Amino acid sequence: MKTFFRYFLIIIFATSFVFSQTDKTIICKFCKTENKTNNTFCINCGKTLSTSTQSKEINPLATHKLDHLFSIPKAEMLKSLDVNFMLGGAWGLEEQNSFLGSFALGLGDVAQIEVGTIGMIGNLLGLSNISTIGLKGIIFHENEKWPSIALALRSSNDWDYNSLSENEVQANSPSDYASGLRDYNYEMRFTSLSLILSKNVGDKNSLHFGASYMDTRYRNLYRYIYNNPFLPTPISGEFQKDLFGFFGGIEHIANERTVFMIEVQSFPSFRYNINSASIETSKMFVTVAGVRFAVLEWLVIDTGARYQSNFKGLADVQIRLSANAIFSISK
């Protein structure tokens, strides 16, 4: 945990240095009009701007759009040419802290593209990070009666190789090791399609919910069994599994810089069955509750408590921290 926060702070300070020159405004002390920092005279009243005039930092929650809660998507898009780097702890499928993060770019206020990684959970492999690319687009804008509707497509694009050595099998699954399993590997890829709906409820609340379909493929399943000839051999070839899930979340604006958030979503968990020599799936649920806070004009921090359905009790609750570094490349 100490290592996690050490690296988190390093990333925050490094990003702060990179974006230290982001746009600020100077408030004219005579007419209170905002001016760019390189202006000598106020654009409204023409008075000389004092270099000692207080700078006003922009609240990113008011000037930018964030396209997600902790991890679930919203129907809202990033502003056109806004870039969002998400850094820090993982909220979704991942079982441990990760700095793999994601990068997203807003396209014309109607779509966005995202590059990142997700972790596929398995009883042996634990966290298997898979690189993905995604595209999300708005298909209907919210009105008084109906919510905003968006579609999101995400794909691993290529086969991901997963492998466990004998020592790793022994550490991760002692029962399978006792049955003779010594080595285990396979290749996997997937594509998912999500339908996302978002609706504002009053001035301070918004609801986000949706469903997803995932087409998963695996092939070249191989394992080495020691001194147990009765266990079946994996069948060669490519196999497909169709999976379905749902997600939902609530946002509540506490003040101009703070938003309370809660989300829940279901995930597939991939498990290797040594007795059938195949990969099986089950459903797992993850819940996160916490806050989003605007620290600087380009930096938004998310922190919350995370719990998933395969945990055993309160002691397993995880407190996570992540950061959204968001800025516009059009300026």
Short mmCIF file of C-alpha atoms in Angstrom, two decimals:
data_model
loop_
_atom_site.label_atom_id
_atom_site.label_comp_id
_atom_site.label_asym_id
_atom_site.label_seq_id
_atom_site.Cartn_x
_atom_site.Cartn_y
_atom_site.Cartn_z
CA MET A 1 0.00 0.00 0.00
CA LYS A 2 2.90 2.37 0.75
CA THR A 3 4.32 1.68 -2.69
CA PHE A 4 0.93 2.43 -4.23
CA PHE A 5 0.67 5.87 -2.64
CA ARG A 6 4.33 6.64 -3.36
CA TYR A 7 3.86 6.04 -7.07
CA PHE A 8 0.53 7.80 -7.03
CA LEU A 9 2.12 10.96 -5.62
CA ILE A 10 4.97 10.76 -8.14
CA ILE A 11 2.45 10.63 -11.01
CA ILE A 12 0.44 13.52 -9.59
CA PHE A 13 3.50 15.76 -9.18
CA ALA A 14 4.84 14.84 -12.60
CA THR A 15 1.49 15.59 -14.22
CA SER A 16 1.27 18.84 -12.28
CA PHE A 17 4.58 19.95 -13.76
CA VAL A 18 3.48 19.07 -17.29
CA PHE A 19 0.19 20.96 -17.01
CA SER A 20 1.43 23.84 -14.87
CA GLN A 21 1.01 26.18 -17.84
CA THR A 22 -2.70 25.48 -18.37
CA ASP A 23 -5.01 28.46 -18.93
CA LYS A 24 -5.82 30.78 -16.03
CA THR A 25 -7.76 34.00 -15.98
CA ILE A 26 -7.21 37.34 -14.30
CA ILE A 27 -10.19 39.10 -12.72
CA CYS A 28 -10.36 42.84 -13.36
CA LYS A 29 -10.65 44.55 -9.96
CA PHE A 30 -12.79 47.34 -11.46
CA CYS A 31 -15.49 45.51 -13.44
CA LYS A 32 -14.83 41.88 -12.35
CA THR A 33 -14.45 40.69 -15.96
CA GLU A 34 -12.29 37.65 -16.65
CA ASN A 35 -9.23 38.24 -18.85
CA LYS A 36 -6.44 36.06 -20.15
CA THR A 37 -3.20 36.19 -18.20
CA ASN A 38 -1.31 37.77 -21.12
CA ASN A 39 -3.74 40.73 -21.34
CA THR A 40 -2.44 44.15 -20.23
CA PHE A 41 -5.81 45.93 -20.33
CA CYS A 42 -9.28 44.67 -19.41
CA ILE A 43 -11.27 43.64 -22.46
CA ASN A 44 -14.43 45.13 -20.93
CA CYS A 45 -13.55 48.45 -19.26
CA GLY A 46 -10.07 49.08 -20.63
CA LYS A 47 -8.51 49.58 -17.20
CA THR A 48 -4.94 48.42 -16.62
CA LEU A 49 -4.76 44.92 -15.19
CA SER A 50 -2.57 44.69 -12.13
CA THR A 51 -0.11 41.80 -12.05
CA SER A 52 -1.11 41.35 -8.44
CA THR A 53 -4.76 40.79 -9.40
CA GLN A 54 -5.96 37.49 -8.06
CA SER A 55 -5.96 34.62 -10.55
CA LYS A 56 -9.06 32.53 -10.70
CA GLU A 57 -8.56 28.78 -11.07
CA ILE A 58 -11.08 27.04 -13.25
CA ASN A 59 -13.20 24.34 -11.63
CA PRO A 60 -12.82 21.30 -13.90
CA LEU A 61 -16.19 19.89 -12.84
CA ALA A 62 -17.81 22.98 -14.35
CA THR A 63 -15.63 23.48 -17.42
CA HIS A 64 -15.02 19.88 -18.48
CA LYS A 65 -17.12 16.75 -18.77
CA LEU A 66 -16.16 13.42 -17.25
CA ASP A 67 -17.52 10.41 -19.13
CA HIS A 68 -17.60 7.92 -16.24
CA LEU A 69 -18.27 7.47 -12.54
CA PHE A 70 -15.58 5.42 -10.79
CA SER A 71 -15.51 2.90 -13.62
CA ILE A 72 -18.97 2.58 -15.20
CA PRO A 73 -19.59 4.70 -18.32
CA LYS A 74 -22.02 7.60 -18.61
CA ALA A 75 -23.94 8.51 -21.75
CA GLU A 76 -22.12 11.85 -21.60
CA MET A 77 -19.09 12.35 -23.86
CA LEU A 78 -15.88 14.21 -23.21
CA LYS A 79 -15.89 17.69 -24.76
CA SER A 80 -14.45 17.84 -28.25
CA LEU A 81 -10.63 17.69 -28.11
CA ASP A 82 -10.65 17.21 -24.34
CA VAL A 83 -8.11 14.62 -23.22
CA ASN A 84 -8.55 12.59 -20.03
CA PHE A 85 -5.78 10.53 -18.45
CA MET A 86 -7.11 8.25 -15.72
CA LEU A 87 -4.35 7.21 -13.32
CA GLY A 88 -4.15 5.31 -10.07
CA GLY A 89 -6.13 2.56 -8.41
CA ALA A 90 -8.40 0.28 -10.41
CA TRP A 91 -12.14 0.19 -9.73
CA GLY A 92 -13.61 -2.47 -12.00
CA LEU A 93 -12.45 -5.95 -12.88
CA GLU A 94 -9.00 -5.61 -11.41
CA GLU A 95 -8.19 -7.33 -8.14
CA GLN A 96 -5.25 -5.15 -7.15
CA ASN A 97 -3.90 -1.61 -7.49
CA SER A 98 -2.87 -0.70 -11.00
CA PHE A 99 -1.37 2.30 -12.76
CA LEU A 100 -2.24 1.03 -16.22
CA GLY A 101 -5.05 3.56 -16.43
CA SER A 102 -6.64 4.79 -19.63
CA PHE A 103 -6.45 7.59 -22.17
CA ALA A 104 -9.57 9.10 -23.78
CA LEU A 105 -10.12 11.81 -26.40
CA GLY A 106 -13.39 13.64 -27.09
CA LEU A 107 -14.49 13.83 -30.74
CA GLY A 108 -16.88 16.60 -31.78
CA ASP A 109 -18.99 16.41 -28.58
CA VAL A 110 -20.74 13.31 -29.98
CA ALA A 111 -18.14 10.54 -29.60
CA GLN A 112 -14.87 9.61 -27.95
CA ILE A 113 -12.12 7.05 -28.32
CA GLU A 114 -10.38 5.36 -25.40
CA VAL A 115 -7.25 3.25 -25.07
CA GLY A 116 -6.51 1.36 -21.87
CA THR A 117 -6.39 -1.97 -20.11
CA ILE A 118 -8.79 -4.10 -18.11
CA GLY A 119 -8.16 -7.12 -15.92
CA MET A 120 -9.93 -10.42 -16.48
CA ILE A 121 -10.44 -12.32 -13.24
CA GLY A 122 -9.62 -16.02 -12.98
CA ASN A 123 -9.20 -18.43 -10.09
CA LEU A 124 -5.65 -19.28 -11.17
CA LEU A 125 -4.43 -16.39 -13.24
CA GLY A 126 -5.65 -13.72 -10.83
CA LEU A 127 -5.21 -10.42 -12.65
CA SER A 128 -4.64 -10.82 -16.38
CA ASN A 129 -4.26 -7.38 -17.95
CA ILE A 130 -5.58 -7.08 -21.49
CA SER A 131 -5.00 -4.02 -23.68
CA THR A 132 -8.20 -2.65 -25.20
CA ILE A 133 -9.45 0.09 -27.47
CA GLY A 134 -12.96 1.50 -27.23
CA LEU A 135 -15.32 3.81 -29.08
CA LYS A 136 -18.38 5.47 -27.51
CA GLY A 137 -20.98 7.62 -29.24
CA ILE A 138 -24.20 9.42 -28.33
CA ILE A 139 -27.32 8.35 -30.21
CA PHE A 140 -29.97 10.37 -28.34
CA HIS A 141 -29.73 13.52 -26.21
CA GLU A 142 -31.75 13.77 -23.01
CA ASN A 143 -35.03 15.68 -22.95
CA GLU A 144 -37.65 16.20 -20.25
CA LYS A 145 -39.06 12.68 -20.63
CA TRP A 146 -36.27 10.48 -21.94
CA PRO A 147 -32.67 9.88 -20.87
CA SER A 148 -29.56 10.30 -22.98
CA ILE A 149 -28.63 7.08 -24.80
CA ALA A 150 -25.16 6.04 -25.91
CA LEU A 151 -23.45 2.95 -27.28
CA ALA A 152 -19.95 1.83 -26.36
CA LEU A 153 -17.88 -0.77 -28.21
CA ARG A 154 -14.68 -2.14 -26.67
CA SER A 155 -12.33 -4.78 -28.04
CA SER A 156 -9.02 -6.41 -27.16
CA ASN A 157 -8.32 -6.52 -30.94
CA ASP A 158 -5.81 -9.36 -30.58
CA TRP A 159 -5.18 -12.58 -28.69
CA ASP A 160 -3.77 -12.20 -25.17
CA TYR A 161 -1.48 -14.97 -23.89
CA ASN A 162 -1.93 -16.05 -20.26
CA SER A 163 0.36 -18.46 -18.45
CA LEU A 164 1.09 -19.79 -14.96
CA SER A 165 4.22 -21.65 -13.89
CA GLU A 166 4.32 -24.52 -11.42
CA ASN A 167 5.21 -22.23 -8.49
CA GLU A 168 2.40 -19.85 -9.41
CA VAL A 169 -0.13 -22.71 -9.62
CA GLN A 170 0.96 -23.90 -6.19
CA ALA A 171 0.58 -20.40 -4.73
CA ASN A 172 -2.73 -19.51 -6.40
CA SER A 173 -4.59 -22.84 -6.28
CA PRO A 174 -3.20 -25.43 -3.83
CA SER A 175 -6.13 -27.80 -4.47
CA ASP A 176 -5.44 -27.93 -8.23
CA TYR A 177 -1.75 -28.37 -7.49
CA ALA A 178 -2.56 -31.32 -5.23
CA SER A 179 -4.58 -32.84 -8.09
CA GLY A 180 -1.53 -32.73 -10.31
CA LEU A 181 -1.76 -29.42 -12.17
CA ARG A 182 1.73 -28.07 -12.84
CA ASP A 183 1.44 -25.72 -15.81
CA TYR A 184 -1.46 -23.83 -17.35
CA ASN A 185 -1.84 -21.42 -20.26
CA TYR A 186 -4.26 -20.26 -22.96
CA GLU A 187 -5.01 -17.36 -25.32
CA MET A 188 -8.04 -15.10 -24.97
CA ARG A 189 -9.74 -12.15 -26.67
CA PHE A 190 -13.09 -10.38 -26.33
CA THR A 191 -15.38 -7.69 -27.72
CA SER A 192 -18.13 -6.01 -25.67
CA LEU A 193 -21.08 -3.80 -26.61
CA SER A 194 -22.80 -1.64 -23.97
CA LEU A 195 -26.04 0.31 -24.02
CA ILE A 196 -25.80 3.31 -21.66
CA LEU A 197 -28.62 5.54 -20.36
CA SER A 198 -28.19 8.71 -18.28
CA LYS A 199 -30.87 11.00 -16.80
CA ASN A 200 -30.65 14.16 -14.70
CA VAL A 201 -33.04 14.22 -11.76
CA GLY A 202 -33.37 17.77 -10.50
CA ASP A 203 -30.39 20.11 -10.35
CA LYS A 204 -28.09 17.97 -8.23
CA ASN A 205 -28.72 14.32 -9.06
CA SER A 206 -28.19 12.09 -12.08
CA LEU A 207 -28.79 8.41 -12.73
CA HIS A 208 -26.70 6.18 -15.00
CA PHE A 209 -27.50 2.61 -15.93
CA GLY A 210 -27.09 0.12 -18.75
CA ALA A 211 -26.42 -3.39 -19.97
CA SER A 212 -23.54 -5.03 -21.80
CA TYR A 213 -22.97 -8.03 -24.02
CA MET A 214 -19.52 -9.63 -24.23
CA ASP A 215 -18.32 -12.07 -26.88
CA THR A 216 -15.33 -13.93 -25.42
CA ARG A 217 -13.04 -16.36 -27.23
CA TYR A 218 -10.28 -18.63 -25.94
CA ARG A 219 -8.02 -21.10 -27.71
CA ASN A 220 -4.89 -23.23 -27.32
CA LEU A 221 -5.78 -24.26 -23.79
CA TYR A 222 -2.89 -26.31 -22.44
CA ARG A 223 -2.01 -27.75 -19.05
CA TYR A 224 0.48 -30.25 -17.77
CA ILE A 225 -0.78 -32.80 -15.25
CA TYR A 226 1.69 -34.65 -13.04
CA ASN A 227 1.02 -38.28 -12.07
CA ASN A 228 -2.75 -38.22 -12.62
CA PRO A 229 -3.76 -39.97 -15.87
CA PHE A 230 -7.48 -39.85 -15.05
CA LEU A 231 -7.92 -36.13 -15.66
CA PRO A 232 -9.24 -35.29 -19.17
CA THR A 233 -7.16 -33.60 -21.85
CA PRO A 234 -8.32 -30.19 -23.18
CA ILE A 235 -9.97 -30.25 -26.60
CA SER A 236 -8.05 -28.23 -29.17
CA GLY A 237 -9.69 -25.42 -31.15
CA GLU A 238 -11.33 -22.06 -30.51
CA PHE A 239 -14.23 -21.71 -28.09
CA GLN A 240 -16.80 -18.92 -27.71
CA LYS A 241 -18.80 -17.79 -24.68
CA ASP A 242 -21.57 -15.14 -24.79
CA LEU A 243 -21.85 -13.21 -21.55
CA PHE A 244 -24.26 -10.52 -20.30
CA GLY A 245 -23.95 -7.97 -17.52
CA PHE A 246 -25.47 -4.77 -16.12
CA PHE A 247 -24.32 -1.62 -14.34
CA GLY A 248 -25.86 1.36 -12.57
CA GLY A 249 -24.82 4.40 -10.59
CA ILE A 250 -25.90 7.66 -8.93
CA GLU A 251 -24.21 11.07 -8.81
CA HIS A 252 -25.12 13.74 -6.24
CA ILE A 253 -23.56 17.21 -6.37
CA ALA A 254 -22.58 18.11 -2.80
CA ASN A 255 -20.99 21.45 -3.75
CA GLU A 256 -19.29 23.04 -6.75
CA ARG A 257 -16.15 20.96 -6.29
CA THR A 258 -17.45 17.74 -4.74
CA VAL A 259 -19.67 14.97 -6.09
CA PHE A 260 -20.85 11.92 -4.16
CA MET A 261 -20.98 8.75 -6.30
CA ILE A 262 -22.10 5.16 -5.90
CA GLU A 263 -22.03 2.44 -8.54
CA VAL A 264 -22.63 -1.30 -8.91
CA GLN A 265 -21.86 -3.60 -11.82
CA SER A 266 -21.61 -7.26 -12.70
CA PHE A 267 -18.54 -8.92 -14.18
CA PRO A 268 -17.73 -12.33 -15.61
CA SER A 269 -15.19 -14.36 -13.68
CA PHE A 270 -13.25 -16.95 -15.69
CA ARG A 271 -12.33 -20.14 -13.87
CA TYR A 272 -10.37 -23.15 -15.07
CA ASN A 273 -12.03 -26.46 -14.17
CA ILE A 274 -9.35 -29.12 -13.87
CA ASN A 275 -11.88 -31.97 -13.91
CA SER A 276 -13.47 -30.96 -17.23
CA ALA A 277 -10.29 -29.41 -18.72
CA SER A 278 -12.28 -26.33 -19.76
CA ILE A 279 -12.81 -22.69 -18.81
CA GLU A 280 -16.05 -21.90 -17.00
CA THR A 281 -17.62 -18.54 -16.18
CA SER A 282 -19.53 -17.18 -13.23
CA LYS A 283 -20.92 -13.74 -12.36
CA MET A 284 -19.41 -11.40 -9.80
CA PHE A 285 -20.67 -8.04 -8.49
CA VAL A 286 -18.60 -4.98 -7.58
CA THR A 287 -19.89 -1.98 -5.59
CA VAL A 288 -18.05 1.32 -5.03
CA ALA A 289 -19.16 4.35 -2.98
CA GLY A 290 -17.20 7.55 -2.45
CA VAL A 291 -16.52 11.08 -3.67
CA ARG A 292 -15.07 12.96 -6.65
CA PHE A 293 -13.21 16.15 -5.77
CA ALA A 294 -11.82 18.88 -8.04
CA VAL A 295 -8.34 19.67 -6.72
CA LEU A 296 -6.88 21.86 -9.48
CA GLU A 297 -8.16 23.26 -12.74
CA TRP A 298 -6.93 20.11 -14.53
CA LEU A 299 -6.99 17.52 -11.72
CA VAL A 300 -9.95 15.56 -10.32
CA ILE A 301 -9.48 12.96 -7.58
CA ASP A 302 -11.80 9.96 -7.06
CA THR A 303 -11.69 8.06 -3.80
CA GLY A 304 -14.06 5.44 -2.44
CA ALA A 305 -14.63 2.11 -0.72
CA ARG A 306 -14.81 -0.92 -3.02
CA TYR A 307 -16.41 -4.31 -2.28
CA GLN A 308 -16.94 -7.31 -4.53
CA SER A 309 -19.24 -10.28 -4.04
CA ASN A 310 -16.50 -12.88 -3.56
CA PHE A 311 -15.12 -11.04 -0.51
CA LYS A 312 -15.78 -12.65 2.85
CA GLY A 313 -16.50 -9.64 5.06
CA LEU A 314 -15.80 -6.08 6.14
CA ALA A 315 -12.05 -6.69 6.47
CA ASP A 316 -11.85 -7.19 2.69
CA VAL A 317 -13.21 -3.72 1.86
CA GLN A 318 -10.68 -1.80 -0.25
CA ILE A 319 -10.19 1.97 -0.16
CA ARG A 320 -9.05 3.11 -3.61
CA LEU A 321 -7.72 6.34 -5.04
CA SER A 322 -7.47 7.45 -8.66
CA ALA A 323 -6.94 10.68 -10.58
CA ASN A 324 -8.34 12.20 -13.75
CA ALA A 325 -5.95 14.60 -15.46
CA ILE A 326 -8.15 16.44 -17.95
CA PHE A 327 -7.29 19.26 -20.35
CA SER A 328 -8.12 20.57 -23.82
CA ILE A 329 -5.67 20.30 -26.72
CA SER A 330 -7.61 22.92 -28.67
CA LYS A 331 -6.14 25.77 -26.60
#
